[in-house]
Amino acid sequence: MLDVILQCIYLMLPVAFANMAPVIVKNIFNNLKVPIDFNRKINNKPIFGKNKTFRGLVFGIIFAVIIAFIQFIFYNNNILVDLAIIDYSNWLLIGFLMGFGAVFGDLIESFIKRRLDYGPGESFVPFDQIDFVIGALIFIYPLIVLSLNKIIIILLLSFVLHIMVNHIAFYSGIRKEKW
């Protein structure tokens, strides 16, 4: 069982980095700090909100592609091959789909939060913890078909690890919100 858990974590590394990218690059590339919704509203509510920017979109995808490329290098050099449950030969497409899917899942969740009058950074459990993973799993599905068992493990791990990482980031001053 531990092997399957580690394989699921390894598979989802591009998604995790895509999700962390906006926080990591928040103080650089300010010319990309343009809201994806261009501050437009639907029924006087932001579509996504000012925190969902092109910078997050671009760097989410870039981070996922870089991690998928590293996984490809490892795979080709028989490093951590036991953790790989896929062939990383198509690393660019894998990274792009995982990164874009993660950002897309987060955008959908933000859209729903705005409709329900949740503020930016306000907790929306369990969706804050798994939205990006669901998006990535949907987008990567044409390339990677996972068993229901692995999908459940990925969702549970994502929920727990997301809370842990965000609390660490909050208490270390990297994030303003625990979620």
PDB file of C-alpha atoms in Angstrom:
ATOM      1  CA  MET A   1       0.000   0.000   0.000  1.00  0.00           C
ATOM      2  CA  LEU A   2       2.876   2.367   0.778  1.00  0.00           C
ATOM      3  CA  ASP A   3       4.179   1.841  -2.762  1.00  0.00           C
ATOM      4  CA  VAL A   4       0.834   2.912  -4.250  1.00  0.00           C
ATOM      5  CA  ILE A   5       0.698   5.989  -2.005  1.00  0.00           C
ATOM      6  CA  LEU A   6       4.228   7.023  -3.030  1.00  0.00           C
ATOM      7  CA  GLN A   7       3.398   6.417  -6.706  1.00  0.00           C
ATOM      8  CA  CYS A   8       0.323   8.635  -6.415  1.00  0.00           C
ATOM      9  CA  ILE A   9       2.348  11.396  -4.757  1.00  0.00           C
ATOM     10  CA  TYR A  10       5.019  11.142  -7.445  1.00  0.00           C
ATOM     11  CA  LEU A  11       2.457  11.255 -10.248  1.00  0.00           C
ATOM     12  CA  MET A  12       0.849  14.381  -8.795  1.00  0.00           C
ATOM     13  CA  LEU A  13       4.070  16.367  -8.245  1.00  0.00           C
ATOM     14  CA  PRO A  14       3.507  18.518 -11.379  1.00  0.00           C
ATOM     15  CA  VAL A  15       0.010  19.333 -10.097  1.00  0.00           C
ATOM     16  CA  ALA A  16       1.277  20.270  -6.641  1.00  0.00           C
ATOM     17  CA  PHE A  17       3.918  22.586  -8.096  1.00  0.00           C
ATOM     18  CA  ALA A  18       1.368  24.126 -10.469  1.00  0.00           C
ATOM     19  CA  ASN A  19      -0.817  24.890  -7.477  1.00  0.00           C
ATOM     20  CA  MET A  20       2.082  26.374  -5.472  1.00  0.00           C
ATOM     21  CA  ALA A  21       3.423  28.448  -8.375  1.00  0.00           C
ATOM     22  CA  PRO A  22       1.260  31.554  -7.815  1.00  0.00           C
ATOM     23  CA  VAL A  23       2.437  31.827  -4.208  1.00  0.00           C
ATOM     24  CA  ILE A  24       6.077  31.229  -5.159  1.00  0.00           C
ATOM     25  CA  VAL A  25       6.125  33.898  -7.916  1.00  0.00           C
ATOM     26  CA  LYS A  26       3.748  36.397  -6.290  1.00  0.00           C
ATOM     27  CA  ASN A  27       6.414  39.095  -5.933  1.00  0.00           C
ATOM     28  CA  ILE A  28       7.893  38.849  -9.425  1.00  0.00           C
ATOM     29  CA  PHE A  29       6.676  39.397 -12.971  1.00  0.00           C
ATOM     30  CA  ASN A  30       4.212  42.086 -11.929  1.00  0.00           C
ATOM     31  CA  ASN A  31       3.379  42.783 -15.576  1.00  0.00           C
ATOM     32  CA  LEU A  32       1.523  39.441 -15.545  1.00  0.00           C
ATOM     33  CA  LYS A  33      -0.401  40.370 -12.384  1.00  0.00           C
ATOM     34  CA  VAL A  34      -3.500  40.980 -14.485  1.00  0.00           C
ATOM     35  CA  PRO A  35      -6.681  39.257 -13.281  1.00  0.00           C
ATOM     36  CA  ILE A  36      -7.831  36.557 -15.680  1.00  0.00           C
ATOM     37  CA  ASP A  37     -11.348  37.983 -15.533  1.00  0.00           C
ATOM     38  CA  PHE A  38     -10.002  41.522 -16.211  1.00  0.00           C
ATOM     39  CA  ASN A  39     -11.967  42.614 -13.100  1.00  0.00           C
ATOM     40  CA  ARG A  40     -15.264  41.958 -14.869  1.00  0.00           C
ATOM     41  CA  LYS A  41     -18.307  40.925 -12.915  1.00  0.00           C
ATOM     42  CA  ILE A  42     -21.426  38.827 -13.269  1.00  0.00           C
ATOM     43  CA  ASN A  43     -24.384  40.110 -11.242  1.00  0.00           C
ATOM     44  CA  ASN A  44     -22.058  42.528  -9.424  1.00  0.00           C
ATOM     45  CA  LYS A  45     -19.782  39.678  -8.304  1.00  0.00           C
ATOM     46  CA  PRO A  46     -16.267  39.090  -9.654  1.00  0.00           C
ATOM     47  CA  ILE A  47     -16.053  36.244 -12.141  1.00  0.00           C
ATOM     48  CA  PHE A  48     -12.956  34.744 -10.472  1.00  0.00           C
ATOM     49  CA  GLY A  49     -11.507  37.549  -8.363  1.00  0.00           C
ATOM     50  CA  LYS A  50      -8.399  39.699  -8.442  1.00  0.00           C
ATOM     51  CA  ASN A  51      -6.153  36.932  -7.074  1.00  0.00           C
ATOM     52  CA  LYS A  52      -6.601  34.718 -10.143  1.00  0.00           C
ATOM     53  CA  THR A  53      -4.043  36.214 -12.508  1.00  0.00           C
ATOM     54  CA  PHE A  54      -2.323  35.473 -15.780  1.00  0.00           C
ATOM     55  CA  ARG A  55       0.890  35.198 -13.759  1.00  0.00           C
ATOM     56  CA  GLY A  56      -0.601  32.265 -11.832  1.00  0.00           C
ATOM     57  CA  LEU A  57      -1.866  30.668 -15.027  1.00  0.00           C
ATOM     58  CA  VAL A  58       1.433  30.990 -16.887  1.00  0.00           C
ATOM     59  CA  PHE A  59       3.659  29.923 -14.001  1.00  0.00           C
ATOM     60  CA  GLY A  60       1.312  27.130 -12.934  1.00  0.00           C
ATOM     61  CA  ILE A  61       1.749  25.590 -16.357  1.00  0.00           C
ATOM     62  CA  ILE A  62       5.497  26.315 -16.488  1.00  0.00           C
ATOM     63  CA  PHE A  63       6.124  24.738 -13.060  1.00  0.00           C
ATOM     64  CA  ALA A  64       4.133  21.615 -14.006  1.00  0.00           C
ATOM     65  CA  VAL A  65       6.017  21.261 -17.296  1.00  0.00           C
ATOM     66  CA  ILE A  66       9.384  21.625 -15.522  1.00  0.00           C
ATOM     67  CA  ILE A  67       8.496  18.951 -12.952  1.00  0.00           C
ATOM     68  CA  ALA A  68       7.207  16.608 -15.690  1.00  0.00           C
ATOM     69  CA  PHE A  69      10.486  17.173 -17.571  1.00  0.00           C
ATOM     70  CA  ILE A  70      12.492  16.277 -14.454  1.00  0.00           C
ATOM     71  CA  GLN A  71      10.357  13.158 -14.070  1.00  0.00           C
ATOM     72  CA  PHE A  72      11.091  12.329 -17.729  1.00  0.00           C
ATOM     73  CA  ILE A  73      14.843  12.689 -17.124  1.00  0.00           C
ATOM     74  CA  PHE A  74      14.590  10.464 -14.058  1.00  0.00           C
ATOM     75  CA  TYR A  75      12.490   7.932 -15.975  1.00  0.00           C
ATOM     76  CA  ASN A  76      14.962   7.779 -18.867  1.00  0.00           C
ATOM     77  CA  ASN A  77      17.875   7.324 -16.476  1.00  0.00           C
ATOM     78  CA  ASN A  78      16.173   4.646 -14.365  1.00  0.00           C
ATOM     79  CA  ILE A  79      15.918   6.956 -11.356  1.00  0.00           C
ATOM     80  CA  LEU A  80      12.798   6.506  -9.209  1.00  0.00           C
ATOM     81  CA  VAL A  81      11.366   4.247 -11.916  1.00  0.00           C
ATOM     82  CA  ASP A  82       9.526   2.228  -9.259  1.00  0.00           C
ATOM     83  CA  LEU A  83       7.511   5.353  -8.450  1.00  0.00           C
ATOM     84  CA  ALA A  84       6.559   6.051 -12.054  1.00  0.00           C
ATOM     85  CA  ILE A  85       3.184   4.623 -13.012  1.00  0.00           C
ATOM     86  CA  ILE A  86       3.319   6.261 -16.441  1.00  0.00           C
ATOM     87  CA  ASP A  87       5.805   6.642 -19.263  1.00  0.00           C
ATOM     88  CA  TYR A  88       7.055  10.240 -19.170  1.00  0.00           C
ATOM     89  CA  SER A  89       8.136  10.290 -22.836  1.00  0.00           C
ATOM     90  CA  ASN A  90       5.348  12.770 -23.565  1.00  0.00           C
ATOM     91  CA  TRP A  91       6.459  15.006 -20.684  1.00  0.00           C
ATOM     92  CA  LEU A  92       5.538  18.298 -22.361  1.00  0.00           C
ATOM     93  CA  LEU A  93       1.914  17.315 -22.904  1.00  0.00           C
ATOM     94  CA  ILE A  94       1.702  15.654 -19.479  1.00  0.00           C
ATOM     95  CA  GLY A  95       3.071  18.772 -17.769  1.00  0.00           C
ATOM     96  CA  PHE A  96       0.888  21.135 -19.787  1.00  0.00           C
ATOM     97  CA  LEU A  97      -2.313  19.175 -19.150  1.00  0.00           C
ATOM     98  CA  MET A  98      -1.580  18.737 -15.459  1.00  0.00           C
ATOM     99  CA  GLY A  99      -0.635  22.397 -15.002  1.00  0.00           C
ATOM    100  CA  PHE A 100      -3.515  23.793 -17.020  1.00  0.00           C
ATOM    101  CA  GLY A 101      -5.924  21.345 -15.396  1.00  0.00           C
ATOM    102  CA  ALA A 102      -4.779  22.387 -11.918  1.00  0.00           C
ATOM    103  CA  VAL A 103      -5.252  26.083 -12.699  1.00  0.00           C
ATOM    104  CA  PHE A 104      -8.571  25.424 -14.441  1.00  0.00           C
ATOM    105  CA  GLY A 105      -9.879  23.438 -11.443  1.00  0.00           C
ATOM    106  CA  ASP A 106      -8.898  26.298  -9.151  1.00  0.00           C
ATOM    107  CA  LEU A 107     -10.639  28.820 -11.431  1.00  0.00           C
ATOM    108  CA  ILE A 108     -13.865  26.801 -11.411  1.00  0.00           C
ATOM    109  CA  GLU A 109     -13.761  26.647  -7.622  1.00  0.00           C
ATOM    110  CA  SER A 110     -13.153  30.416  -7.435  1.00  0.00           C
ATOM    111  CA  PHE A 111     -16.064  31.031  -9.786  1.00  0.00           C
ATOM    112  CA  ILE A 112     -18.329  28.984  -7.501  1.00  0.00           C
ATOM    113  CA  LYS A 113     -16.992  30.702  -4.370  1.00  0.00           C
ATOM    114  CA  ARG A 114     -17.744  34.136  -5.846  1.00  0.00           C
ATOM    115  CA  ARG A 115     -21.311  33.054  -6.679  1.00  0.00           C
ATOM    116  CA  LEU A 116     -21.747  31.860  -3.076  1.00  0.00           C
ATOM    117  CA  ASP A 117     -20.296  35.142  -1.682  1.00  0.00           C
ATOM    118  CA  TYR A 118     -17.107  33.601  -0.287  1.00  0.00           C
ATOM    119  CA  GLY A 119     -14.280  36.120  -0.136  1.00  0.00           C
ATOM    120  CA  PRO A 120     -10.766  35.589  -1.507  1.00  0.00           C
ATOM    121  CA  GLY A 121      -8.824  33.323   0.841  1.00  0.00           C
ATOM    122  CA  GLU A 122     -11.954  32.354   2.749  1.00  0.00           C
ATOM    123  CA  SER A 123     -12.068  28.655   3.569  1.00  0.00           C
ATOM    124  CA  PHE A 124     -14.204  26.430   1.331  1.00  0.00           C
ATOM    125  CA  VAL A 125     -13.507  22.915   2.613  1.00  0.00           C
ATOM    126  CA  PRO A 126     -13.016  20.419   0.949  1.00  0.00           C
ATOM    127  CA  PHE A 127     -12.932  22.145  -2.433  1.00  0.00           C
ATOM    128  CA  ASP A 128      -9.964  24.412  -1.627  1.00  0.00           C
ATOM    129  CA  GLN A 129      -7.930  21.284  -1.026  1.00  0.00           C
ATOM    130  CA  ILE A 130      -8.929  19.205  -4.061  1.00  0.00           C
ATOM    131  CA  ASP A 131     -10.156  21.556  -6.821  1.00  0.00           C
ATOM    132  CA  PHE A 132      -6.799  21.705  -8.571  1.00  0.00           C
ATOM    133  CA  VAL A 133      -6.365  17.928  -8.357  1.00  0.00           C
ATOM    134  CA  ILE A 134      -9.790  17.230  -9.843  1.00  0.00           C
ATOM    135  CA  GLY A 135      -9.045  19.656 -12.683  1.00  0.00           C
ATOM    136  CA  ALA A 136      -5.699  17.997 -13.383  1.00  0.00           C
ATOM    137  CA  LEU A 137      -7.165  14.490 -13.273  1.00  0.00           C
ATOM    138  CA  ILE A 138      -9.873  15.475 -15.756  1.00  0.00           C
ATOM    139  CA  PHE A 139      -7.417  17.100 -18.172  1.00  0.00           C
ATOM    140  CA  ILE A 140      -4.859  14.284 -17.971  1.00  0.00           C
ATOM    141  CA  TYR A 141      -7.500  11.545 -18.355  1.00  0.00           C
ATOM    142  CA  PRO A 142      -6.996  11.140 -22.118  1.00  0.00           C
ATOM    143  CA  LEU A 143      -3.352  10.177 -21.423  1.00  0.00           C
ATOM    144  CA  ILE A 144      -3.520   8.540 -18.008  1.00  0.00           C
ATOM    145  CA  VAL A 145      -6.385   6.297 -16.958  1.00  0.00           C
ATOM    146  CA  LEU A 146      -6.172   5.658 -13.230  1.00  0.00           C
ATOM    147  CA  SER A 147      -8.016   3.080 -11.172  1.00  0.00           C
ATOM    148  CA  LEU A 148     -10.719   4.308  -8.807  1.00  0.00           C
ATOM    149  CA  ASN A 149      -8.469   3.191  -5.950  1.00  0.00           C
ATOM    150  CA  LYS A 150      -5.656   5.504  -7.083  1.00  0.00           C
ATOM    151  CA  ILE A 151      -8.053   8.417  -7.664  1.00  0.00           C
ATOM    152  CA  ILE A 152      -9.396   8.076  -4.125  1.00  0.00           C
ATOM    153  CA  ILE A 153      -5.869   7.876  -2.702  1.00  0.00           C
ATOM    154  CA  ILE A 154      -4.846  10.974  -4.686  1.00  0.00           C
ATOM    155  CA  LEU A 155      -7.870  12.947  -3.465  1.00  0.00           C
ATOM    156  CA  LEU A 156      -7.357  11.944   0.176  1.00  0.00           C
ATOM    157  CA  LEU A 157      -3.623  12.650   0.052  1.00  0.00           C
ATOM    158  CA  SER A 158      -4.240  15.994  -1.639  1.00  0.00           C
ATOM    159  CA  PHE A 159      -6.725  16.995   1.023  1.00  0.00           C
ATOM    160  CA  VAL A 160      -4.378  16.199   3.912  1.00  0.00           C
ATOM    161  CA  LEU A 161      -1.141  17.426   2.303  1.00  0.00           C
ATOM    162  CA  HIS A 162      -2.754  20.667   1.075  1.00  0.00           C
ATOM    163  CA  ILE A 163      -3.834  21.544   4.616  1.00  0.00           C
ATOM    164  CA  MET A 164      -0.397  20.694   6.011  1.00  0.00           C
ATOM    165  CA  VAL A 165       1.536  22.675   3.384  1.00  0.00           C
ATOM    166  CA  ASN A 166      -0.728  25.708   3.668  1.00  0.00           C
ATOM    167  CA  HIS A 167      -0.503  25.768   7.447  1.00  0.00           C
ATOM    168  CA  ILE A 168       3.285  25.602   7.233  1.00  0.00           C
ATOM    169  CA  ALA A 169       3.247  28.437   4.661  1.00  0.00           C
ATOM    170  CA  PHE A 170       0.902  30.476   6.877  1.00  0.00           C
ATOM    171  CA  TYR A 171       2.927  30.059  10.059  1.00  0.00           C
ATOM    172  CA  SER A 172       6.177  30.770   8.236  1.00  0.00           C
ATOM    173  CA  GLY A 173       4.753  34.004   6.803  1.00  0.00           C
ATOM    174  CA  ILE A 174       4.640  32.912   3.151  1.00  0.00           C
ATOM    175  CA  ARG A 175       0.821  32.974   2.974  1.00  0.00           C
ATOM    176  CA  LYS A 176      -1.711  35.298   4.558  1.00  0.00           C
ATOM    177  CA  GLU A 177      -4.399  32.604   4.850  1.00  0.00           C
ATOM    178  CA  LYS A 178      -4.183  29.110   6.316  1.00  0.00           C
ATOM    179  CA  TRP A 179      -6.098  27.710   3.368  1.00  0.00           C
TER     180      TRP A 179
END
